[in-house]
Tab-separated table of C-alpha atoms and ligand atoms in Angstrom:
chain	number	residue	atom	x	y	z
A	39	MET	CA	-74.243	48.707	59.481
A	40	THR	CA	-75.338	45.872	57.253
A	41	LEU	CA	-78.248	44.072	55.667
A	42	LEU	CA	-78.932	40.529	56.802
A	43	LEU	CA	-80.588	38.290	54.211
A	44	ILE	CA	-82.291	35.081	55.293
A	45	GLY	CA	-83.432	32.758	52.506
A	46	PRO	CA	-82.392	30.070	50.032
A	47	SER	CA	-78.748	29.956	48.951
A	48	GLU	CA	-79.510	30.758	45.313
A	49	ARG	CA	-81.108	34.040	46.389
A	50	GLY	CA	-78.078	34.660	48.623
A	51	ARG	CA	-75.727	34.220	45.669
A	52	VAL	CA	-77.621	36.734	43.487
A	53	TRP	CA	-77.960	39.312	46.282
A	54	ARG	CA	-74.271	38.955	47.205
A	55	GLN	CA	-73.176	39.834	43.686
A	56	ILE	CA	-75.500	42.846	43.449
A	57	PHE	CA	-74.599	44.137	46.914
A	58	ASP	CA	-70.861	43.697	46.206
A	59	GLU	CA	-71.193	45.601	42.940
A	60	ALA	CA	-73.064	48.367	44.759
A	61	GLY	CA	-70.474	48.446	47.571
A	62	GLU	CA	-73.163	47.759	50.200
A	63	PRO	CA	-72.425	45.388	53.066
A	64	MET	CA	-74.564	42.280	53.335
A	65	VAL	CA	-74.553	39.169	55.510
A	66	PHE	CA	-76.209	35.980	54.309
A	67	GLY	CA	-77.792	33.763	56.933
A	68	GLU	CA	-78.163	34.278	60.676
A	69	ASP	CA	-75.217	31.997	61.412
A	70	ALA	CA	-72.946	34.462	59.613
A	71	VAL	CA	-73.907	37.366	61.909
A	72	ASP	CA	-70.888	38.194	64.119
A	73	ASP	CA	-72.324	41.308	65.639
A	74	PRO	CA	-76.146	41.583	65.891
A	75	LYS	CA	-75.744	45.300	66.695
A	76	ALA	CA	-74.448	45.857	63.146
A	77	VAL	CA	-77.648	44.616	61.500
A	78	SER	CA	-79.672	47.615	60.362
A	79	HIS	CA	-81.871	45.935	57.721
A	80	LEU	CA	-83.276	42.435	57.591
A	81	ALA	CA	-84.638	40.867	54.396
A	82	CYS	CA	-86.528	37.584	54.702
A	83	TRP	CA	-89.894	35.925	54.145
A	84	ASN	CA	-90.381	35.232	57.806
A	85	PRO	CA	-87.739	35.921	60.466
A	86	SER	CA	-87.002	32.747	62.385
A	87	ASP	CA	-85.399	34.712	65.148
A	88	ASP	CA	-86.633	37.186	67.698
A	89	LEU	CA	-86.237	40.610	66.095
A	90	GLY	CA	-85.170	41.976	69.481
A	91	ARG	CA	-81.833	40.259	68.825
A	92	TYR	CA	-80.983	43.167	66.509
A	93	PRO	CA	-81.119	46.328	68.636
A	94	ASN	CA	-80.241	48.680	65.753
A	95	LEU	CA	-82.710	47.283	63.243
A	96	LYS	CA	-84.341	49.991	61.101
A	97	THR	CA	-86.251	48.034	58.484
A	98	VAL	CA	-87.551	44.566	57.825
A	99	ILE	CA	-88.055	43.801	54.143
A	100	SER	CA	-90.472	41.054	53.148
A	101	VAL	CA	-88.992	39.385	50.070
A	102	GLY	CA	-92.552	38.828	48.786
A	103	ALA	CA	-95.526	41.031	48.034
A	104	GLY	CA	-97.347	40.004	51.224
A	105	VAL	CA	-96.459	40.872	54.811
A	106	ASP	CA	-99.136	38.933	56.744
A	107	GLN	CA	-96.565	36.243	57.589
A	108	MET	CA	-94.469	38.770	59.553
A	109	PRO	CA	-94.532	39.151	63.341
A	110	PRO	CA	-95.419	42.569	64.810
A	111	MET	CA	-92.571	45.002	64.316
A	112	PRO	CA	-90.705	46.291	67.350
A	113	GLN	CA	-91.155	50.004	68.062
A	114	GLY	CA	-89.331	52.110	65.475
A	115	VAL	CA	-88.775	49.311	62.943
A	116	ALA	CA	-90.316	49.933	59.497
A	117	LEU	CA	-91.848	47.054	57.557
A	118	VAL	CA	-91.426	47.077	53.804
A	119	ARG	CA	-92.740	44.737	51.136
A	120	THR	CA	-90.845	44.079	47.952
A	121	LEU	CA	-92.098	45.874	44.873
A	122	ALA	CA	-91.110	43.637	41.993
A	123	PRO	CA	-92.523	43.768	38.462
A	124	SER	CA	-91.814	40.013	38.226
A	125	VAL	CA	-94.426	39.240	40.889
A	126	ASP	CA	-96.985	41.660	39.478
A	127	GLU	CA	-96.612	40.103	36.048
A	128	MET	CA	-96.660	36.489	37.174
A	129	VAL	CA	-99.662	36.830	39.470
A	130	ARG	CA	-101.478	38.810	36.774
A	131	ASP	CA	-100.847	35.966	34.337
A	132	TRP	CA	-101.993	33.286	36.787
A	133	VAL	CA	-105.174	35.238	37.479
A	134	LEU	CA	-105.933	35.732	33.791
A	135	MET	CA	-105.240	32.062	33.093
A	136	ALA	CA	-107.630	31.083	35.898
A	137	THR	CA	-110.236	33.616	34.775
A	138	LEU	CA	-110.206	32.298	31.218
A	139	MET	CA	-110.161	28.699	32.405
A	140	LEU	CA	-113.255	29.191	34.525
A	141	TYR	CA	-114.980	31.379	31.962
A	142	ARG	CA	-114.427	28.756	29.273
A	143	ASP	CA	-115.582	25.896	31.534
A	144	MET	CA	-112.250	24.117	31.911
A	145	PRO	CA	-113.126	22.367	35.215
A	146	ARG	CA	-116.011	20.719	33.384
A	147	TYR	CA	-113.887	19.806	30.363
A	148	LEU	CA	-111.115	18.413	32.581
A	149	ALA	CA	-113.686	16.239	34.349
A	150	GLN	CA	-115.065	15.111	30.985
A	151	ALA	CA	-111.536	14.465	29.703
A	152	SER	CA	-110.812	12.169	32.634
A	153	GLU	CA	-113.722	10.045	31.352
A	154	GLY	CA	-112.721	10.406	27.689
A	155	GLU	CA	-115.983	12.219	27.065
A	156	TRP	CA	-116.219	14.439	23.954
A	157	ARG	CA	-119.098	16.789	24.675
A	158	ALA	CA	-119.354	20.495	23.864
A	159	HIS	CA	-121.214	23.149	25.818
A	160	PRO	CA	-122.056	26.563	24.378
A	161	PRO	CA	-118.934	28.786	24.558
A	162	GLN	CA	-119.096	32.455	25.552
A	163	ARG	CA	-117.196	35.485	24.349
A	164	ALA	CA	-115.186	37.563	26.847
A	165	SER	CA	-117.210	40.658	26.031
A	166	ALA	CA	-120.246	38.935	27.513
A	167	GLY	CA	-118.499	38.431	30.872
A	168	ARG	CA	-118.262	40.673	33.904
A	169	VAL	CA	-115.069	40.472	35.932
A	170	GLY	CA	-114.938	41.914	39.451
A	171	ILE	CA	-111.551	42.452	41.073
A	172	MET	CA	-111.291	42.778	44.848
A	173	GLY	CA	-108.123	44.762	45.497
A	174	LEU	CA	-106.887	47.371	43.023
A	175	GLY	CA	-103.226	47.556	43.974
A	176	ARG	CA	-100.420	47.014	41.486
A	177	ILE	CA	-101.520	43.483	40.604
A	178	GLY	CA	-105.243	44.237	40.548
A	179	ARG	CA	-104.695	47.120	38.158
A	180	ALA	CA	-102.484	44.964	35.921
A	181	VAL	CA	-105.213	42.290	35.802
A	182	ALA	CA	-107.849	44.935	35.067
A	183	GLU	CA	-105.865	46.270	32.137
A	184	VAL	CA	-105.512	42.916	30.374
A	185	ALA	CA	-109.014	41.698	31.255
A	186	GLY	CA	-110.356	44.939	29.768
A	187	ALA	CA	-108.234	44.467	26.644
A	188	LEU	CA	-109.723	40.978	26.237
A	189	GLY	CA	-113.152	42.547	26.212
A	190	PHE	CA	-114.409	41.760	29.724
A	191	ASP	CA	-116.516	44.335	31.482
A	192	VAL	CA	-114.227	45.130	34.456
A	193	ALA	CA	-115.167	46.438	37.872
A	194	GLY	CA	-113.059	46.712	41.005
A	195	TRP	CA	-113.688	46.966	44.711
A	196	SER	CA	-111.123	48.762	46.824
A	197	ARG	CA	-110.693	50.316	50.210
A	198	SER	CA	-110.021	53.760	48.789
A	199	GLY	CA	-112.513	53.600	45.932
A	200	ALA	CA	-109.959	55.688	43.976
A	201	PRO	CA	-110.596	55.831	40.220
A	202	VAL	CA	-108.709	53.481	37.895
A	203	ALA	CA	-108.830	54.011	34.123
A	204	GLY	CA	-111.135	51.553	32.378
A	205	VAL	CA	-112.469	50.129	35.647
A	206	ASP	CA	-115.824	50.702	37.260
A	207	VAL	CA	-114.616	51.196	40.835
A	208	TYR	CA	-116.779	50.460	43.890
A	209	GLY	CA	-115.830	51.672	47.342
A	210	PRO	CA	-115.943	49.713	50.621
A	211	ASP	CA	-119.635	50.475	51.226
A	212	ASP	CA	-120.650	49.206	47.797
A	213	LEU	CA	-119.819	45.535	48.158
A	214	GLU	CA	-123.346	44.418	47.358
A	215	PRO	CA	-123.767	46.202	43.980
A	216	PHE	CA	-120.197	45.232	43.095
A	217	LEU	CA	-120.925	41.548	43.677
A	218	ALA	CA	-124.360	41.685	42.053
A	219	ARG	CA	-122.749	42.636	38.695
A	220	THR	CA	-119.836	40.160	38.926
A	221	ASP	CA	-119.772	36.812	37.088
A	222	LEU	CA	-116.092	36.155	37.775
A	223	LEU	CA	-114.922	37.250	41.200
A	224	ILE	CA	-111.168	37.718	41.546
A	225	CYS	CA	-109.672	38.195	44.998
A	226	LEU	CA	-106.277	39.884	45.200
A	227	LEU	CA	-106.680	41.486	48.601
A	228	PRO	CA	-103.944	41.511	51.239
A	229	LEU	CA	-104.733	39.656	54.448
A	230	THR	CA	-105.786	42.114	57.139
A	231	ASP	CA	-108.257	42.057	60.031
A	232	GLU	CA	-110.898	43.366	57.616
A	233	THR	CA	-110.289	40.807	54.865
A	234	ARG	CA	-109.903	37.672	57.006
A	235	GLY	CA	-112.884	35.421	56.252
A	236	LEU	CA	-114.310	37.926	53.770
A	237	LEU	CA	-115.101	35.289	51.116
A	238	SER	CA	-118.030	33.915	53.076
A	239	SER	CA	-121.532	32.591	52.435
A	240	ARG	CA	-122.792	36.190	52.655
A	241	VAL	CA	-120.489	37.263	49.829
A	242	PHE	CA	-121.253	34.212	47.679
A	243	ALA	CA	-124.990	34.812	48.111
A	244	MET	CA	-124.611	38.340	46.710
A	245	LEU	CA	-123.034	37.050	43.473
A	246	PRO	CA	-125.295	36.159	40.555
A	247	ARG	CA	-126.130	32.467	40.337
A	248	GLY	CA	-123.456	30.520	38.451
A	249	ALA	CA	-120.605	32.923	39.256
A	250	ALA	CA	-116.998	31.705	39.536
A	251	LEU	CA	-114.234	32.502	42.015
A	252	VAL	CA	-110.541	33.109	41.299
A	253	HIS	CA	-108.577	33.405	44.524
A	254	ALA	CA	-104.996	34.656	44.624
A	255	GLY	CA	-105.189	36.704	47.830
A	256	ARG	CA	-104.591	34.715	50.998
A	257	GLY	CA	-106.081	31.423	52.121
A	258	ALA	CA	-107.458	32.811	55.379
A	259	GLN	CA	-109.779	35.110	53.431
A	260	LEU	CA	-111.790	32.160	52.115
A	261	ASP	CA	-114.267	30.114	54.093
A	262	MET	CA	-113.804	26.828	52.214
A	263	GLU	CA	-116.920	25.228	53.681
A	264	ALA	CA	-119.032	28.219	52.636
A	265	MET	CA	-117.543	27.887	49.156
A	266	ARG	CA	-118.416	24.203	49.100
A	267	ALA	CA	-122.006	24.936	50.109
A	268	ALA	CA	-122.266	27.604	47.382
A	269	LEU	CA	-120.909	25.118	44.828
A	270	ASP	CA	-123.364	22.473	46.012
A	271	ASP	CA	-126.393	24.715	45.734
A	272	GLY	CA	-125.244	25.906	42.304
A	273	HIS	CA	-124.724	29.491	43.374
A	274	LEU	CA	-121.053	29.141	42.494
A	275	LYS	CA	-120.163	27.232	39.348
A	276	SER	CA	-116.448	26.746	39.882
A	277	ALA	CA	-113.369	28.070	41.647
A	278	MET	CA	-109.659	28.217	41.108
A	279	LEU	CA	-107.453	28.759	44.154
A	280	ASP	CA	-103.742	29.487	44.374
A	281	VAL	CA	-103.884	30.105	48.124
A	282	THR	CA	-105.414	27.979	50.866
A	283	GLU	CA	-105.577	27.767	54.622
A	284	PRO	CA	-103.544	25.877	55.627
A	285	GLU	CA	-100.754	25.687	53.099
A	286	PRO	CA	-99.948	23.094	51.990
A	287	LEU	CA	-103.558	22.013	51.629
A	288	PRO	CA	-103.725	18.540	53.239
A	289	LYS	CA	-103.572	15.619	50.823
A	290	ASP	CA	-107.024	14.371	51.844
A	291	HIS	CA	-108.776	17.764	51.574
A	292	TRP	CA	-112.047	17.575	49.590
A	293	ALA	CA	-111.026	20.474	47.328
A	294	TRP	CA	-108.352	18.328	45.627
A	295	GLN	CA	-111.014	15.836	44.545
A	296	ASP	CA	-113.844	18.231	43.689
A	297	PRO	CA	-114.121	18.560	39.893
A	298	ARG	CA	-115.513	22.087	40.266
A	299	VAL	CA	-112.377	23.312	42.052
A	300	ILE	CA	-108.830	23.624	40.743
A	301	VAL	CA	-106.086	24.177	43.314
A	302	THR	CA	-102.526	25.228	42.517
A	303	PRO	CA	-99.844	25.282	45.253
A	304	HIS	CA	-99.282	29.049	45.659
A	305	ILE	CA	-97.357	29.375	42.408
A	306	GLY	CA	-98.923	32.630	41.193
A	307	GLY	CA	-95.713	34.606	41.491
A	308	GLN	CA	-92.275	34.632	42.959
A	309	THR	CA	-89.962	37.606	43.342
A	310	ASP	CA	-87.096	37.561	40.892
A	311	SER	CA	-83.940	37.585	43.078
A	312	GLU	CA	-82.253	40.382	41.165
A	313	GLU	CA	-85.308	42.618	41.394
A	314	GLY	CA	-85.588	41.830	45.102
A	315	ALA	CA	-81.951	42.790	45.696
A	316	ARG	CA	-82.298	46.030	43.753
A	317	HIS	CA	-85.430	46.906	45.687
A	318	ALA	CA	-83.572	46.258	48.967
A	319	LEU	CA	-80.750	48.566	47.832
A	320	ALA	CA	-83.331	51.267	47.086
A	321	VAL	CA	-84.787	50.794	50.584
A	322	ILE	CA	-81.354	51.096	52.208
A	323	ARG	CA	-80.564	54.259	50.251
A	324	ALA	CA	-83.930	55.838	51.044
A	325	SER	CA	-83.488	55.000	54.700
A	326	ARG	CA	-80.092	56.702	54.628
A	327	THR	CA	-81.343	59.871	52.941
A	328	GLY	CA	-84.627	60.000	54.859
A	329	ASP	CA	-86.715	59.591	51.689
A	330	ASP	CA	-89.936	57.570	51.571
A	331	LEU	CA	-89.152	53.858	51.745
A	332	PRO	CA	-90.360	52.085	48.589
A	333	GLY	CA	-92.995	49.518	49.543
A	334	LEU	CA	-93.460	50.844	53.076
A	335	VAL	CA	-96.301	49.044	54.841
A	336	HIS	CA	-98.661	51.384	56.613
A	337	GLY	CA	-99.185	49.864	60.022
A	338	LYS	CA	-102.857	50.747	60.294
A	339	LYS	CA	-103.841	49.490	56.845
A	340	GLY	CA	-101.681	46.357	57.100
A	341	TYR	CA	-100.328	46.550	53.517
B	536	LIG	C1	-96.707	35.719	47.561
B	536	LIG	O1	-97.782	35.320	47.906
B	536	LIG	C2	-96.110	36.949	47.987
B	536	LIG	O2	-96.611	37.553	48.943
B	536	LIG	O3	-95.124	37.374	47.375
């Protein structure tokens, strides 16, 4: 039984070395599969092939943090997402960069800079700002920790409503009070049936006037036209997006030109290949011993 890795050749090279050292069989690329029946684990971003081609498949491992790009799993196949500190750290840093950029008015200063305009607006201290994080998973908690250390007043909104140290946590039924106290809304939610389209005119209207949006969840959670309307009526001041629908965002999309919006091309985080390979080895071992698979996606929750 073997793991099949589909992905760029550089990732293949790193995984090959780590799997060889660990004495675990691995095949790189679908063309290299001699016997589909021998494939027990598949690691990829998005399988190009029909998963039914591998009748003995036990697990599919998403090489990223998200799994929304995956097709439905065949009966009996577990879906796992990679747990990699590299991604948690990188996305945390992107989110904090974006939060500080919006808080300190960078969209406005970038627009002024393009006109060579030297004009100051009153700056604010972090301790006067209220950050609200939607999604308190590994990344959300990492963001909360640093935002709190910077002095922001930090709240979170999560499905479980479970307590997180230093964070004022709101449960699913408390969206309105959560938004009402949030000047900087950060979305880090996974894409599920419940979160698709969540960032809507209804949500923007519940934020205080002049709030800002940092979006590093998934593009399909954001209604871009509702965001535009909220920017136009001044309800939202600015937004920074690392995810869009579709991706890539078309060249002629209004958001590229809008001085109130900064778009980056989904560069928040990328799994370090070595960490990804080591996580896959841990999944294979757990699957062999019957232990809990690290990063197992719970079908009903969708993450
Ligand atoms: C990136 O968006 C990922 O899911 O890893």
